[in-house]
PDB file of C-alpha atoms and ligand atoms in Angstrom:
ATOM      1  CA  MET B 279       0.057   0.204   0.039  1.00 98.00           C
ATOM      2  CA  LYS B 280       1.375   3.365  -0.932  1.00 98.00           C
ATOM      3  CA  LEU B 281       0.514   6.973   0.000  1.00 98.00           C
ATOM      4  CA  TYR B 282       1.141   9.772  -2.107  1.00 98.00           C
ATOM      5  CA  GLY B 283       0.951  13.247  -0.508  1.00 98.00           C
ATOM      6  CA  ASP B 284       2.695  15.722   1.597  1.00 97.00           C
ATOM      7  CA  PRO B 285       2.895  15.979   5.493  1.00 95.00           C
ATOM      8  CA  GLY B 286       1.910  19.745   5.326  1.00 94.00           C
ATOM      9  CA  SER B 287      -1.216  19.273   3.518  1.00 95.00           C
ATOM     10  CA  GLY B 288      -4.474  19.135   5.727  1.00 96.00           C
ATOM     11  CA  SER B 289      -5.831  16.581   3.364  1.00 97.00           C
ATOM     12  CA  THR B 290      -2.731  14.321   3.238  1.00 98.00           C
ATOM     13  CA  ARG B 291      -2.815  14.529   7.171  1.00 98.00           C
ATOM     14  CA  ARG B 292      -6.373  13.019   7.491  1.00 98.00           C
ATOM     15  CA  VAL B 293      -5.173   9.946   5.714  1.00 98.00           C
ATOM     16  CA  PHE B 294      -1.847   9.662   7.775  1.00 98.00           C
ATOM     17  CA  ALA B 295      -3.823  10.080  11.004  1.00 98.00           C
ATOM     18  CA  ALA B 296      -6.001   7.188   9.847  1.00 98.00           C
ATOM     19  CA  LEU B 297      -3.181   4.997   8.672  1.00 98.00           C
ATOM     20  CA  TYR B 298      -1.091   5.745  12.196  1.00 98.00           C
ATOM     21  CA  HIS B 299      -4.520   5.111  14.326  1.00 98.00           C
ATOM     22  CA  ILE B 300      -5.157   1.731  12.464  1.00 98.00           C
ATOM     23  CA  GLY B 301      -1.455   0.742  12.676  1.00 98.00           C
ATOM     24  CA  VAL B 302      -1.324  -0.111   8.996  1.00 96.00           C
ATOM     25  CA  GLU B 303       2.377  -0.326   7.311  1.00 97.00           C
ATOM     26  CA  PHE B 304       2.646   1.705   4.124  1.00 98.00           C
ATOM     27  CA  ASP B 305       5.105   3.198   1.739  1.00 98.00           C
ATOM     28  CA  PHE B 306       5.141   6.902   1.250  1.00 98.00           C
ATOM     29  CA  GLU B 307       6.108   9.197  -1.612  1.00 98.00           C
ATOM     30  CA  LEU B 308       6.314  13.157  -1.118  1.00 98.00           C
ATOM     31  CA  ILE B 309       4.402  14.808  -3.732  1.00 98.00           C
ATOM     32  CA  ASP B 310       5.998  18.437  -3.704  1.00 95.00           C
ATOM     33  CA  LEU B 311       3.350  20.943  -4.820  1.00 91.00           C
ATOM     34  CA  PHE B 312       5.859  23.477  -4.805  1.00 86.00           C
ATOM     35  CA  LYS B 313       8.018  21.656  -7.297  1.00 92.00           C
ATOM     36  CA  GLY B 314       5.026  20.654  -9.512  1.00 95.00           C
ATOM     37  CA  ASP B 315       5.179  16.930  -8.583  1.00 98.00           C
ATOM     38  CA  ASN B 316       1.528  16.745  -8.870  1.00 98.00           C
ATOM     39  CA  ARG B 317       1.500  17.877 -12.600  1.00 98.00           C
ATOM     40  CA  THR B 318       3.738  15.395 -14.051  1.00 98.00           C
ATOM     41  CA  PRO B 319       1.991  12.701 -16.366  1.00 98.00           C
ATOM     42  CA  ALA B 320       2.938   9.854 -13.859  1.00 98.00           C
ATOM     43  CA  PHE B 321       0.990  11.466 -11.049  1.00 98.00           C
ATOM     44  CA  LEU B 322      -1.871  12.904 -13.335  1.00 98.00           C
ATOM     45  CA  ALA B 323      -2.402   9.076 -14.488  1.00 98.00           C
ATOM     46  CA  LEU B 324      -2.978   8.402 -10.919  1.00 98.00           C
ATOM     47  CA  ASN B 325      -5.298  11.480  -9.945  1.00 98.00           C
ATOM     48  CA  PRO B 326      -6.261  13.648 -12.840  1.00 98.00           C
ATOM     49  CA  ASN B 327      -7.376  16.390 -10.476  1.00 98.00           C
ATOM     50  CA  GLY B 328      -3.417  16.633  -9.701  1.00 98.00           C
ATOM     51  CA  MET B 329      -4.334  16.714  -6.121  1.00 98.00           C
ATOM     52  CA  ILE B 330      -2.848  14.819  -3.004  1.00 98.00           C
ATOM     53  CA  PRO B 331      -3.481  12.719  -1.201  1.00 98.00           C
ATOM     54  CA  VAL B 332      -3.645   9.285  -3.316  1.00 98.00           C
ATOM     55  CA  LEU B 333      -3.612   5.744  -2.127  1.00 98.00           C
ATOM     56  CA  VAL B 334      -2.878   3.026  -4.155  1.00 98.00           C
ATOM     57  CA  ASP B 335      -3.612  -0.418  -2.609  1.00 98.00           C
ATOM     58  CA  GLY B 336      -2.922  -3.253  -4.972  1.00 97.00           C
ATOM     59  CA  ASP B 337      -5.218  -2.469  -7.977  1.00 97.00           C
ATOM     60  CA  VAL B 338      -7.309   0.175  -6.182  1.00 97.00           C
ATOM     61  CA  VAL B 339      -6.419   3.863  -6.854  1.00 98.00           C
ATOM     62  CA  LEU B 340      -8.143   6.253  -4.627  1.00 98.00           C
ATOM     63  CA  TRP B 341      -8.184  10.001  -4.364  1.00 98.00           C
ATOM     64  CA  GLU B 342     -10.294  12.170  -2.165  1.00 98.00           C
ATOM     65  CA  ALA B 343      -9.231  11.662   1.582  1.00 98.00           C
ATOM     66  CA  SER B 344     -12.644  10.927   3.061  1.00 98.00           C
ATOM     67  CA  ALA B 345     -12.784   8.033   0.422  1.00 98.00           C
ATOM     68  CA  ILE B 346      -9.367   6.760   1.221  1.00 98.00           C
ATOM     69  CA  ASN B 347     -10.195   6.929   5.010  1.00 98.00           C
ATOM     70  CA  LEU B 348     -13.354   4.956   4.610  1.00 98.00           C
ATOM     71  CA  HIS B 349     -11.706   2.173   2.307  1.00 98.00           C
ATOM     72  CA  LEU B 350      -8.996   1.836   5.060  1.00 98.00           C
ATOM     73  CA  ALA B 351     -11.472   1.748   7.931  1.00 98.00           C
ATOM     74  CA  GLU B 352     -13.651  -1.025   6.276  1.00 98.00           C
ATOM     75  CA  LYS B 353     -10.667  -2.947   5.157  1.00 98.00           C
ATOM     76  CA  PHE B 354      -8.973  -3.182   8.507  1.00 98.00           C
ATOM     77  CA  GLY B 355     -12.483  -3.486  10.613  1.00 98.00           C
ATOM     78  CA  SER B 356     -11.366  -0.068  12.212  1.00 98.00           C
ATOM     79  CA  ASP B 357     -13.643   1.443  15.029  1.00 97.00           C
ATOM     80  CA  LEU B 358     -12.964   5.002  13.178  1.00 98.00           C
ATOM     81  CA  LEU B 359     -15.857   3.718  11.424  1.00 98.00           C
ATOM     82  CA  PRO B 360     -18.353   2.581  14.010  1.00 97.00           C
ATOM     83  CA  PRO B 361     -21.431   0.269  12.895  1.00 96.00           C
ATOM     84  CA  GLY B 362     -25.114   0.967  12.780  1.00 95.00           C
ATOM     85  CA  ALA B 363     -26.622   4.274  13.094  1.00 97.00           C
ATOM     86  CA  GLU B 364     -23.279   5.840  14.174  1.00 97.00           C
ATOM     87  CA  ARG B 365     -21.838   4.964  10.725  1.00 98.00           C
ATOM     88  CA  ALA B 366     -24.542   7.080   9.067  1.00 98.00           C
ATOM     89  CA  LEU B 367     -23.803   9.975  11.571  1.00 98.00           C
ATOM     90  CA  THR B 368     -20.097   9.566  10.868  1.00 98.00           C
ATOM     91  CA  LEU B 369     -20.739  10.111   7.013  1.00 98.00           C
ATOM     92  CA  GLN B 370     -23.237  13.009   7.831  1.00 98.00           C
ATOM     93  CA  TRP B 371     -20.405  14.754   9.507  1.00 98.00           C
ATOM     94  CA  MET B 372     -17.821  13.755   6.918  1.00 98.00           C
ATOM     95  CA  PHE B 373     -20.061  15.212   3.960  1.00 98.00           C
ATOM     96  CA  TRP B 374     -20.940  18.260   6.139  1.00 98.00           C
ATOM     97  CA  ALA B 375     -17.050  18.924   6.586  1.00 98.00           C
ATOM     98  CA  ALA B 376     -16.556  18.613   2.922  1.00 98.00           C
ATOM     99  CA  GLU B 377     -19.577  20.792   1.844  1.00 98.00           C
ATOM    100  CA  HIS B 378     -19.410  23.408   4.479  1.00 98.00           C
ATOM    101  CA  TRP B 379     -16.770  23.161   7.393  1.00 98.00           C
ATOM    102  CA  ARG B 380     -13.602  23.059   5.023  1.00 96.00           C
ATOM    103  CA  GLN B 381     -14.850  26.070   2.655  1.00 96.00           C
ATOM    104  CA  GLY B 382     -13.430  28.859   4.485  1.00 96.00           C
ATOM    105  CA  PRO B 383     -10.229  27.616   5.844  1.00 96.00           C
ATOM    106  CA  PRO B 384      -8.515  27.156   2.443  1.00 94.00           C
ATOM    107  CA  ALA B 385      -9.279  30.624   1.420  1.00 96.00           C
ATOM    108  CA  LEU B 386      -7.524  31.823   4.464  1.00 96.00           C
ATOM    109  CA  PHE B 387      -4.659  29.552   3.572  1.00 94.00           C
ATOM    110  CA  GLY B 388      -4.595  31.142   0.238  1.00 94.00           C
ATOM    111  CA  GLU B 389      -4.810  34.795   1.463  1.00 96.00           C
ATOM    112  CA  ARG B 390      -2.485  34.441   4.630  1.00 94.00           C
ATOM    113  CA  ILE B 391      -0.019  31.655   3.413  1.00 90.00           C
ATOM    114  CA  ALA B 392       0.300  31.466  -0.282  1.00 90.00           C
ATOM    115  CA  LYS B 393      -0.058  35.159  -1.233  1.00 93.00           C
ATOM    116  CA  VAL B 394       2.593  36.214   1.452  1.00 89.00           C
ATOM    117  CA  VAL B 395       4.883  33.576   0.193  1.00 85.00           C
ATOM    118  CA  MET B 396       4.284  34.844  -3.343  1.00 89.00           C
ATOM    119  CA  GLY B 397       4.475  38.495  -2.158  1.00 93.00           C
ATOM    120  CA  VAL B 398       0.927  39.351  -3.562  1.00 95.00           C
ATOM    121  CA  ALA B 399      -1.348  41.536  -1.840  1.00 97.00           C
ATOM    122  CA  GLN B 400      -4.135  40.024   0.388  1.00 96.00           C
ATOM    123  CA  ASP B 401      -7.893  40.559  -0.605  1.00 97.00           C
ATOM    124  CA  PRO B 402      -9.698  41.645   2.621  1.00 97.00           C
ATOM    125  CA  ARG B 403     -13.041  40.688   1.202  1.00 98.00           C
ATOM    126  CA  VAL B 404     -11.898  37.146   0.849  1.00 98.00           C
ATOM    127  CA  ILE B 405     -10.766  37.019   4.192  1.00 98.00           C
ATOM    128  CA  ALA B 406     -13.821  38.675   5.743  1.00 98.00           C
ATOM    129  CA  ASP B 407     -16.174  36.001   3.684  1.00 98.00           C
ATOM    130  CA  ALA B 408     -13.932  33.123   4.839  1.00 98.00           C
ATOM    131  CA  GLU B 409     -14.276  34.180   8.565  1.00 98.00           C
ATOM    132  CA  ALA B 410     -18.019  34.584   8.118  1.00 98.00           C
ATOM    133  CA  SER B 411     -18.209  31.058   6.619  1.00 98.00           C
ATOM    134  CA  ILE B 412     -16.059  29.632   9.463  1.00 98.00           C
ATOM    135  CA  ARG B 413     -17.950  31.493  12.358  1.00 98.00           C
ATOM    136  CA  LYS B 414     -21.264  30.238  10.775  1.00 98.00           C
ATOM    137  CA  PHE B 415     -20.472  26.590  10.823  1.00 98.00           C
ATOM    138  CA  ALA B 416     -18.152  26.700  14.001  1.00 98.00           C
ATOM    139  CA  ALA B 417     -21.368  27.664  15.933  1.00 98.00           C
ATOM    140  CA  ILE B 418     -23.114  24.546  15.009  1.00 98.00           C
ATOM    141  CA  LEU B 419     -20.285  22.311  15.649  1.00 98.00           C
ATOM    142  CA  ASP B 420     -19.613  24.365  19.035  1.00 98.00           C
ATOM    143  CA  ALA B 421     -23.356  23.646  19.948  1.00 98.00           C
ATOM    144  CA  HIS B 422     -23.004  20.046  18.991  1.00 98.00           C
ATOM    145  CA  LEU B 423     -19.857  19.597  21.059  1.00 98.00           C
ATOM    146  CA  GLU B 424     -21.242  21.002  24.163  1.00 97.00           C
ATOM    147  CA  ASP B 425     -22.201  17.541  25.607  1.00 95.00           C
ATOM    148  CA  ARG B 426     -19.916  15.298  23.726  1.00 97.00           C
ATOM    149  CA  ARG B 427     -16.173  14.372  23.848  1.00 97.00           C
ATOM    150  CA  TYR B 428     -15.864  13.513  20.271  1.00 98.00           C
ATOM    151  CA  VAL B 429     -18.291  14.186  17.182  1.00 98.00           C
ATOM    152  CA  ILE B 430     -19.855  10.924  17.323  1.00 97.00           C
ATOM    153  CA  GLY B 431     -20.339  10.524  21.248  1.00 83.00           C
ATOM    154  CA  ASN B 432     -17.382   9.206  23.195  1.00 92.00           C
ATOM    155  CA  LYS B 433     -14.858   7.799  20.717  1.00 96.00           C
ATOM    156  CA  VAL B 434     -13.021   9.261  18.112  1.00 98.00           C
ATOM    157  CA  SER B 435     -13.918   8.561  14.502  1.00 98.00           C
ATOM    158  CA  LEU B 436     -13.244   9.510  10.907  1.00 98.00           C
ATOM    159  CA  ALA B 437     -15.360  12.422  11.244  1.00 98.00           C
ATOM    160  CA  ASP B 438     -13.094  13.964  13.942  1.00 98.00           C
ATOM    161  CA  PHE B 439     -10.132  13.781  11.491  1.00 98.00           C
ATOM    162  CA  ASP B 440     -12.237  15.201   8.648  1.00 98.00           C
ATOM    163  CA  LEU B 441     -13.143  18.008  10.836  1.00 98.00           C
ATOM    164  CA  ALA B 442      -9.981  18.683  12.772  1.00 98.00           C
ATOM    165  CA  ALA B 443      -7.990  18.970   9.461  1.00 98.00           C
ATOM    166  CA  THR B 444      -8.907  22.596   9.280  1.00 97.00           C
ATOM    167  CA  PHE B 445      -6.702  23.072  12.538  1.00 97.00           C
ATOM    168  CA  THR B 446      -3.904  22.027  10.300  1.00 96.00           C
ATOM    169  CA  HIS B 447      -2.423  25.759   9.924  1.00 95.00           C
ATOM    170  CA  LEU B 448      -4.070  27.234  12.748  1.00 95.00           C
ATOM    171  CA  THR B 449      -1.139  29.548  13.866  1.00 94.00           C
ATOM    172  CA  ARG B 450      -0.633  30.617  10.404  1.00 93.00           C
ATOM    173  CA  THR B 451      -4.293  31.187   9.003  1.00 95.00           C
ATOM    174  CA  HIS B 452      -5.865  32.410  12.390  1.00 96.00           C
ATOM    175  CA  PRO B 453      -9.434  31.005  11.768  1.00 97.00           C
ATOM    176  CA  PRO B 454     -11.694  32.739  14.666  1.00 97.00           C
ATOM    177  CA  TYR B 455     -11.918  29.139  16.117  1.00 98.00           C
ATOM    178  CA  ALA B 456     -11.048  30.903  19.683  1.00 97.00           C
ATOM    179  CA  GLU B 457     -14.737  32.307  19.764  1.00 98.00           C
ATOM    180  CA  PHE B 458     -15.903  28.531  20.151  1.00 98.00           C
ATOM    181  CA  PRO B 459     -14.602  27.154  23.206  1.00 98.00           C
ATOM    182  CA  ASN B 460     -16.199  23.536  22.873  1.00 98.00           C
ATOM    183  CA  VAL B 461     -14.357  23.466  19.309  1.00 98.00           C
ATOM    184  CA  MET B 462     -10.956  24.532  20.929  1.00 98.00           C
ATOM    185  CA  ALA B 463     -11.764  21.896  24.002  1.00 98.00           C
ATOM    186  CA  TRP B 464     -12.216  19.078  21.386  1.00 98.00           C
ATOM    187  CA  HIS B 465      -9.652  19.916  19.195  1.00 98.00           C
ATOM    188  CA  GLN B 466      -7.232  20.033  22.405  1.00 98.00           C
ATOM    189  CA  ARG B 467      -8.648  16.571  23.368  1.00 98.00           C
ATOM    190  CA  LEU B 468      -7.757  15.118  20.049  1.00 98.00           C
ATOM    191  CA  LEU B 469      -4.143  16.277  20.494  1.00 98.00           C
ATOM    192  CA  ASP B 470      -4.087  14.949  24.116  1.00 98.00           C
ATOM    193  CA  GLU B 471      -5.708  11.669  23.728  1.00 98.00           C
ATOM    194  CA  VAL B 472      -5.405  10.580  20.065  1.00 98.00           C
ATOM    195  CA  PRO B 473      -1.489  10.009  19.385  1.00 98.00           C
ATOM    196  CA  ALA B 474      -2.123   9.588  15.768  1.00 98.00           C
ATOM    197  CA  TRP B 475      -3.503  13.307  15.809  1.00 98.00           C
ATOM    198  CA  ALA B 476      -0.690  14.627  17.652  1.00 98.00           C
ATOM    199  CA  ARG B 477       1.946  12.860  15.543  1.00 98.00           C
ATOM    200  CA  THR B 478       0.445  14.284  12.406  1.00 98.00           C
ATOM    201  CA  ARG B 479       0.494  17.700  13.992  1.00 98.00           C
ATOM    202  CA  ASP B 480       4.061  17.343  14.622  1.00 97.00           C
ATOM    203  CA  GLU B 481       4.898  16.173  11.278  1.00 98.00           C
ATOM    204  CA  VAL B 482       2.911  19.187   9.674  1.00 97.00           C
ATOM    205  CA  GLU B 483       5.078  21.647  11.858  1.00 97.00           C
ATOM    206  CA  VAL B 484       8.262  20.110  10.751  1.00 96.00           C
ATOM    207  CA  ARG B 485       7.180  20.305   7.144  1.00 95.00           C
ATOM    208  CA  MET B 486       5.962  23.836   7.144  1.00 93.00           C
ATOM    209  CA  ALA B 487       9.113  25.067   9.004  1.00 93.00           C
ATOM    210  CA  ALA B 488      11.039  23.772   6.053  1.00 91.00           C
ATOM    211  CA  LEU B 489       8.831  25.063   3.399  1.00 88.00           C
ATOM    212  CA  LEU B 490       8.539  28.592   5.101  1.00 84.00           C
ATOM    213  CA  ALA B 491      12.382  28.783   6.173  1.00 82.00           C
ATOM    214  CA  PRO B 492      13.972  31.788   4.293  1.00 72.00           C
ATOM    215  CA  PRO B 493      16.304  30.772   1.346  1.00 69.00           C
ATOM    216  CA  GLY B 494      19.757  30.453   2.677  1.00 66.00           C
ATOM    217  CA  GLY B 495      18.766  29.965   6.058  1.00 56.00           C
ATOM    218  CA  ALA B 496      17.553  32.431   8.959  1.00 48.00           C
ATOM    219  CA  GLN B 497      18.253  36.152   8.614  1.00 44.00           C
TER     220      GLN B 497
HETATM  221  N1  LIG W 245     -10.982  17.230  -1.716  1.00 95.77           N
HETATM  222  C1  LIG W 245      -9.716  16.598  -1.744  1.00 95.77           C
HETATM  223  C2  LIG W 245      -8.683  17.904  -1.607  1.00 95.77           C
HETATM  224  C3  LIG W 245      -7.415  17.656  -2.024  1.00 95.77           C
HETATM  225  C4  LIG W 245      -6.622  19.105  -1.949  1.00 95.77           C
HETATM  226  O1  LIG W 245      -7.297  20.178  -1.801  1.00 95.77           O
HETATM  227  N2  LIG W 245      -5.321  18.761  -1.878  1.00 95.77           N
HETATM  228  C5  LIG W 245      -4.600  20.096  -2.053  1.00 95.77           C
HETATM  229  C6  LIG W 245      -3.524  19.976  -0.972  1.00 95.77           C
HETATM  230  S1  LIG W 245      -4.219  20.022   0.547  1.00 95.77           S
HETATM  231  C7  LIG W 245      -3.804  19.822  -3.463  1.00 95.77           C
HETATM  232  O2  LIG W 245      -3.392  18.883  -3.711  1.00 95.77           O
HETATM  233  N3  LIG W 245      -3.723  21.047  -4.243  1.00 95.77           N
HETATM  234  C8  LIG W 245      -3.075  21.154  -5.289  1.00 95.77           C
HETATM  235  C9  LIG W 245      -3.788  21.805  -6.360  1.00 95.77           C
HETATM  236  O3  LIG W 245      -4.765  22.229  -6.225  1.00 95.77           O
HETATM  237  O4  LIG W 245      -3.139  21.754  -7.356  1.00 95.77           O
HETATM  238  C10 LIG W 245      -9.507  15.838  -0.763  1.00 95.77           C
HETATM  239  O5  LIG W 245     -10.326  15.774   0.229  1.00 95.77           O
HETATM  240  O6  LIG W 245      -8.744  14.908  -0.817  1.00 95.77           O
END
């Protein structure tokens, strides 16, 4: 089994977290977006979108992190995908994460990281729209987490990884999550209690430090 991606990518991180949590052995190939590795004919043959992550498992080639994680959880019988009604609820939150929750944060990544790296001026209207979207959906997640340790009751699931991925660049993109105490407490719980999540956070930070380091070393 081989994962293609980048430890600094929030989407790749969701798959790393599932692989570590389940305890699967896998090979890894770095696809460096800054070097255009995602635009080579070989990579586009795996994912015509030119996006990471991609998982190759025998004859199965999968893109979309949520689909990859569902494949892994089902293949290895992981409790990251609980049975029965909780399975449907896990899927509900995963779809909600894709359709709503993860809309604002990539825009902040574009404005507050990519544009800064490229030396392009930020667009305050894009930032304001992204923050409004984040606040709207964070209020819903915050209310849901009022009396729950994790998104599906008391145990971590794939829904937590899909939702928590937006914390990947927290210190760089500054989404207004601090206004939502239950969301903040839930994310801290994930870091404290789910070693796979904490491990991927550390790997993100190592990768981003290398990517954002000034050329030729610190000034
Ligand atoms: N919906 C996809 C999103 C994947 C995605 O946005 N990947 C980014 C990195 S985090 C990427 O590969 N971007 C390269 C590009 O857009 O050209 C998933 O959940 O896997």
